[in-house]
Amino acid sequence: MRYSVRPVGILKSCFKEKFAIPRQPQLAPAARGVLELLPPFEDGRAVIGLEQVSHVWLLFLFHQALEEEPRLKVRPPRLGGNRSLGVFATRATHRPNGIGQSVVKLDKVEAGRLYLSGIDLLDGTPVLDIKPYVPYADRVPEAHNAIAETPPHPITVEWDAEALRQAHAQAQRLSEPVVELIEQCLAQDPRPAYQTPTPERRYGVLFWDLQVRWHYPAPDRIRVLEVVRD
Ligand code: SAM
């Protein structure tokens, strides 16, 4: 039995590669994107009333993690990548049908375009559905999850003076909160949990059209070294 689905929109996101994207939404409020709705939904009628809502659920495809064979067990990175769990006990990207779901902040609505923040989605992600967040139904105060009880413990992010100057200049050019985006994402300590960083090792990622480079002067500290146009 197979069904087919069609994206209702494609997300233009600050995140141009999977590395250093927060594990869940809300962890980087400065992470912004624009959801461009596809025909026939680019017609303003599809979003009438949505301006009365602060957050939306996005159902989307992990388009850069799709697999033919479904996995029954996965190794979530937050468990260090060596402990496996049933795929339905995790929010892993490699999952049946490759479907992701994120609740994100809706900053502005235009016909055919939603301006979002606090996202955890890769640039080009196909979005299958948009649903208004319903606090009385979606927020479950008594809920618990012993596997993912708390957000990742943030590490210190410091700046090379020149890198900070570069980041502010790029923020001006892009009219994007570049300094906050870098600090919020790197504070999540994006390196793979099994990797012990040495000060000599350099890391980098593409946010918007910016190459951001850093290193770890100590295992619990990141120093941003450079923020330059790609
Ligand atoms: N909040 C969603 C959920 O629970 O279904 C996503 C959680 S998943 C752990 C978040 C990660 O998915 C991000 O850190 C990023 O590396 C990855 N990701 C985001 N968009 C993707 C895409 N289009 N294809 C593949 N991986 C993606």
JSON list of N, CA and C in Angstrom, two decimals, residues 182-218:
[
{"chain": "A", "resi": 182, "resn": "ILE", "atom": "N", "xyz": [25.18, 32.47, 15.33]},
{"chain": "A", "resi": 182, "resn": "ILE", "atom": "CA", "xyz": [26.43, 31.71, 15.54]},
{"chain": "A", "resi": 182, "resn": "ILE", "atom": "C", "xyz": [26.54, 31.30, 17.01]},
{"chain": "A", "resi": 183, "resn": "GLU", "atom": "N", "xyz": [26.29, 32.24, 17.93]},
{"chain": "A", "resi": 183, "resn": "GLU", "atom": "CA", "xyz": [26.43, 31.92, 19.36]},
{"chain": "A", "resi": 183, "resn": "GLU", "atom": "C", "xyz": [25.42, 30.85, 19.78]},
{"chain": "A", "resi": 184, "resn": "GLN", "atom": "N", "xyz": [24.17, 30.98, 19.33]},
{"chain": "A", "resi": 184, "resn": "GLN", "atom": "CA", "xyz": [23.13, 30.02, 19.76]},
{"chain": "A", "resi": 184, "resn": "GLN", "atom": "C", "xyz": [23.40, 28.62, 19.21]},
{"chain": "A", "resi": 185, "resn": "CYS", "atom": "N", "xyz": [23.90, 28.55, 17.96]},
{"chain": "A", "resi": 185, "resn": "CYS", "atom": "CA", "xyz": [24.13, 27.21, 17.37]},
{"chain": "A", "resi": 185, "resn": "CYS", "atom": "C", "xyz": [25.41, 26.59, 17.90]},
{"chain": "A", "resi": 186, "resn": "LEU", "atom": "N", "xyz": [26.49, 27.36, 18.02]},
{"chain": "A", "resi": 186, "resn": "LEU", "atom": "CA", "xyz": [27.75, 26.77, 18.50]},
{"chain": "A", "resi": 186, "resn": "LEU", "atom": "C", "xyz": [27.67, 26.43, 19.98]},
{"chain": "A", "resi": 187, "resn": "ALA", "atom": "N", "xyz": [26.82, 27.15, 20.75]},
{"chain": "A", "resi": 187, "resn": "ALA", "atom": "CA", "xyz": [26.65, 26.82, 22.18]},
{"chain": "A", "resi": 187, "resn": "ALA", "atom": "C", "xyz": [26.08, 25.40, 22.34]},
{"chain": "A", "resi": 188, "resn": "GLN", "atom": "N", "xyz": [25.44, 24.89, 21.28]},
{"chain": "A", "resi": 188, "resn": "GLN", "atom": "CA", "xyz": [24.89, 23.52, 21.33]},
{"chain": "A", "resi": 188, "resn": "GLN", "atom": "C", "xyz": [26.01, 22.48, 21.15]},
{"chain": "A", "resi": 189, "resn": "ASP", "atom": "N", "xyz": [27.27, 22.96, 20.94]},
{"chain": "A", "resi": 189, "resn": "ASP", "atom": "CA", "xyz": [28.41, 22.06, 20.77]},
{"chain": "A", "resi": 189, "resn": "ASP", "atom": "C", "xyz": [28.16, 21.06, 19.64]},
{"chain": "A", "resi": 190, "resn": "PRO", "atom": "N", "xyz": [28.24, 21.53, 18.37]},
{"chain": "A", "resi": 190, "resn": "PRO", "atom": "CA", "xyz": [27.82, 20.69, 17.24]},
{"chain": "A", "resi": 190, "resn": "PRO", "atom": "C", "xyz": [28.72, 19.51, 16.90]},
{"chain": "A", "resi": 191, "resn": "ARG", "atom": "N", "xyz": [29.96, 19.47, 17.50]},
{"chain": "A", "resi": 191, "resn": "ARG", "atom": "CA", "xyz": [30.84, 18.36, 17.06]},
{"chain": "A", "resi": 191, "resn": "ARG", "atom": "C", "xyz": [30.23, 17.04, 17.49]},
{"chain": "A", "resi": 192, "resn": "PRO", "atom": "N", "xyz": [30.52, 15.94, 16.74]},
{"chain": "A", "resi": 192, "resn": "PRO", "atom": "CA", "xyz": [30.00, 14.62, 17.11]},
{"chain": "A", "resi": 192, "resn": "PRO", "atom": "C", "xyz": [30.43, 14.26, 18.54]},
{"chain": "A", "resi": 193, "resn": "ALA", "atom": "N", "xyz": [29.52, 13.73, 19.34]},
{"chain": "A", "resi": 193, "resn": "ALA", "atom": "CA", "xyz": [29.77, 13.50, 20.79]},
{"chain": "A", "resi": 193, "resn": "ALA", "atom": "C", "xyz": [30.99, 12.60, 21.00]},
{"chain": "A", "resi": 194, "resn": "TYR", "atom": "N", "xyz": [31.29, 11.69, 20.02]},
{"chain": "A", "resi": 194, "resn": "TYR", "atom": "CA", "xyz": [32.41, 10.75, 20.23]},
{"chain": "A", "resi": 194, "resn": "TYR", "atom": "C", "xyz": [33.76, 11.40, 19.91]},
{"chain": "A", "resi": 195, "resn": "GLN", "atom": "N", "xyz": [33.72, 12.66, 19.45]},
{"chain": "A", "resi": 195, "resn": "GLN", "atom": "CA", "xyz": [34.98, 13.29, 19.01]},
{"chain": "A", "resi": 195, "resn": "GLN", "atom": "C", "xyz": [35.51, 14.19, 20.12]},
{"chain": "A", "resi": 196, "resn": "THR", "atom": "N", "xyz": [36.76, 13.97, 20.58]},
{"chain": "A", "resi": 196, "resn": "THR", "atom": "CA", "xyz": [37.36, 14.89, 21.55]},
{"chain": "A", "resi": 196, "resn": "THR", "atom": "C", "xyz": [38.17, 15.92, 20.78]},
{"chain": "A", "resi": 197, "resn": "PRO", "atom": "N", "xyz": [37.73, 17.19, 20.82]},
{"chain": "A", "resi": 197, "resn": "PRO", "atom": "CA", "xyz": [38.39, 18.18, 19.98]},
{"chain": "A", "resi": 197, "resn": "PRO", "atom": "C", "xyz": [39.76, 18.58, 20.54]},
{"chain": "A", "resi": 198, "resn": "THR", "atom": "N", "xyz": [40.71, 18.83, 19.66]},
{"chain": "A", "resi": 198, "resn": "THR", "atom": "CA", "xyz": [42.01, 19.39, 20.11]},
{"chain": "A", "resi": 198, "resn": "THR", "atom": "C", "xyz": [42.05, 20.83, 19.61]},
{"chain": "A", "resi": 199, "resn": "PRO", "atom": "N", "xyz": [42.76, 21.72, 20.30]},
{"chain": "A", "resi": 199, "resn": "PRO", "atom": "CA", "xyz": [42.80, 23.14, 19.87]},
{"chain": "A", "resi": 199, "resn": "PRO", "atom": "C", "xyz": [43.28, 23.32, 18.43]},
{"chain": "A", "resi": 200, "resn": "GLU", "atom": "N", "xyz": [44.07, 22.33, 17.91]},
{"chain": "A", "resi": 200, "resn": "GLU", "atom": "CA", "xyz": [44.60, 22.50, 16.55]},
{"chain": "A", "resi": 200, "resn": "GLU", "atom": "C", "xyz": [43.51, 22.24, 15.50]},
{"chain": "A", "resi": 201, "resn": "ARG", "atom": "N", "xyz": [42.49, 21.45, 15.89]},
{"chain": "A", "resi": 201, "resn": "ARG", "atom": "CA", "xyz": [41.49, 21.05, 14.88]},
{"chain": "A", "resi": 201, "resn": "ARG", "atom": "C", "xyz": [40.54, 22.22, 14.58]},
{"chain": "A", "resi": 202, "resn": "ARG", "atom": "N", "xyz": [40.31, 22.47, 13.31]},
{"chain": "A", "resi": 202, "resn": "ARG", "atom": "CA", "xyz": [39.43, 23.57, 12.89]},
{"chain": "A", "resi": 202, "resn": "ARG", "atom": "C", "xyz": [38.08, 23.01, 12.45]},
{"chain": "A", "resi": 203, "resn": "TYR", "atom": "N", "xyz": [37.00, 23.71, 12.79]},
{"chain": "A", "resi": 203, "resn": "TYR", "atom": "CA", "xyz": [35.65, 23.30, 12.36]},
{"chain": "A", "resi": 203, "resn": "TYR", "atom": "C", "xyz": [35.09, 24.44, 11.53]},
{"chain": "A", "resi": 204, "resn": "GLY", "atom": "N", "xyz": [34.11, 24.12, 10.67]},
{"chain": "A", "resi": 204, "resn": "GLY", "atom": "CA", "xyz": [33.49, 25.18, 9.87]},
{"chain": "A", "resi": 204, "resn": "GLY", "atom": "C", "xyz": [32.10, 24.76, 9.41]},
{"chain": "A", "resi": 205, "resn": "VAL", "atom": "N", "xyz": [31.27, 25.80, 9.14]},
{"chain": "A", "resi": 205, "resn": "VAL", "atom": "CA", "xyz": [29.92, 25.52, 8.63]},
{"chain": "A", "resi": 205, "resn": "VAL", "atom": "C", "xyz": [29.45, 26.71, 7.81]},
{"chain": "A", "resi": 206, "resn": "LEU", "atom": "N", "xyz": [28.49, 26.46, 6.92]},
{"chain": "A", "resi": 206, "resn": "LEU", "atom": "CA", "xyz": [27.93, 27.54, 6.08]},
{"chain": "A", "resi": 206, "resn": "LEU", "atom": "C", "xyz": [26.57, 27.96, 6.63]},
{"chain": "A", "resi": 207, "resn": "PHE", "atom": "N", "xyz": [26.53, 29.15, 7.23]},
{"chain": "A", "resi": 207, "resn": "PHE", "atom": "CA", "xyz": [25.25, 29.77, 7.65]},
{"chain": "A", "resi": 207, "resn": "PHE", "atom": "C", "xyz": [24.96, 30.90, 6.66]},
{"chain": "A", "resi": 208, "resn": "TRP", "atom": "N", "xyz": [23.76, 30.93, 6.06]},
{"chain": "A", "resi": 208, "resn": "TRP", "atom": "CA", "xyz": [23.48, 31.89, 4.98]},
{"chain": "A", "resi": 208, "resn": "TRP", "atom": "C", "xyz": [24.60, 31.76, 3.94]},
{"chain": "A", "resi": 209, "resn": "ASP", "atom": "N", "xyz": [25.25, 32.84, 3.55]},
{"chain": "A", "resi": 209, "resn": "ASP", "atom": "CA", "xyz": [26.36, 32.70, 2.58]},
{"chain": "A", "resi": 209, "resn": "ASP", "atom": "C", "xyz": [27.70, 32.96, 3.30]},
{"chain": "A", "resi": 210, "resn": "LEU", "atom": "N", "xyz": [27.73, 32.59, 4.59]},
{"chain": "A", "resi": 210, "resn": "LEU", "atom": "CA", "xyz": [28.91, 32.88, 5.41]},
{"chain": "A", "resi": 210, "resn": "LEU", "atom": "C", "xyz": [29.60, 31.59, 5.84]},
{"chain": "A", "resi": 211, "resn": "GLN", "atom": "N", "xyz": [30.93, 31.55, 5.60]},
{"chain": "A", "resi": 211, "resn": "GLN", "atom": "CA", "xyz": [31.74, 30.47, 6.17]},
{"chain": "A", "resi": 211, "resn": "GLN", "atom": "C", "xyz": [32.09, 30.87, 7.60]},
{"chain": "A", "resi": 212, "resn": "VAL", "atom": "N", "xyz": [31.63, 30.08, 8.55]},
{"chain": "A", "resi": 212, "resn": "VAL", "atom": "CA", "xyz": [31.93, 30.35, 9.97]},
{"chain": "A", "resi": 212, "resn": "VAL", "atom": "C", "xyz": [32.95, 29.31, 10.41]},
{"chain": "A", "resi": 213, "resn": "ARG", "atom": "N", "xyz": [34.10, 29.79, 10.95]},
{"chain": "A", "resi": 213, "resn": "ARG", "atom": "CA", "xyz": [35.14, 28.83, 11.37]},
{"chain": "A", "resi": 213, "resn": "ARG", "atom": "C", "xyz": [35.46, 29.02, 12.85]},
{"chain": "A", "resi": 214, "resn": "TRP", "atom": "N", "xyz": [35.72, 27.88, 13.53]},
{"chain": "A", "resi": 214, "resn": "TRP", "atom": "CA", "xyz": [35.98, 27.95, 14.97]},
{"chain": "A", "resi": 214, "resn": "TRP", "atom": "C", "xyz": [36.93, 26.82, 15.38]},
{"chain": "A", "resi": 215, "resn": "HIS", "atom": "N", "xyz": [37.35, 26.87, 16.63]},
{"chain": "A", "resi": 215, "resn": "HIS", "atom": "CA", "xyz": [38.07, 25.73, 17.22]},
{"chain": "A", "resi": 215, "resn": "HIS", "atom": "C", "xyz": [37.73, 25.67, 18.70]},
{"chain": "A", "resi": 216, "resn": "TYR", "atom": "N", "xyz": [38.23, 24.62, 19.36]},
{"chain": "A", "resi": 216, "resn": "TYR", "atom": "CA", "xyz": [37.96, 24.41, 20.80]},
{"chain": "A", "resi": 216, "resn": "TYR", "atom": "C", "xyz": [39.27, 24.66, 21.56]},
{"chain": "A", "resi": 217, "resn": "PRO", "atom": "N", "xyz": [39.48, 25.81, 22.17]},
{"chain": "A", "resi": 217, "resn": "PRO", "atom": "CA", "xyz": [40.68, 26.01, 22.98]},
{"chain": "A", "resi": 217, "resn": "PRO", "atom": "C", "xyz": [40.69, 25.04, 24.17]},
{"chain": "A", "resi": 218, "resn": "ALA", "atom": "N", "xyz": [39.48, 24.61, 24.57]},
{"chain": "A", "resi": 218, "resn": "ALA", "atom": "CA", "xyz": [39.32, 23.59, 25.63]},
{"chain": "A", "resi": 218, "resn": "ALA", "atom": "C", "xyz": [38.06, 22.81, 25.27]}
]
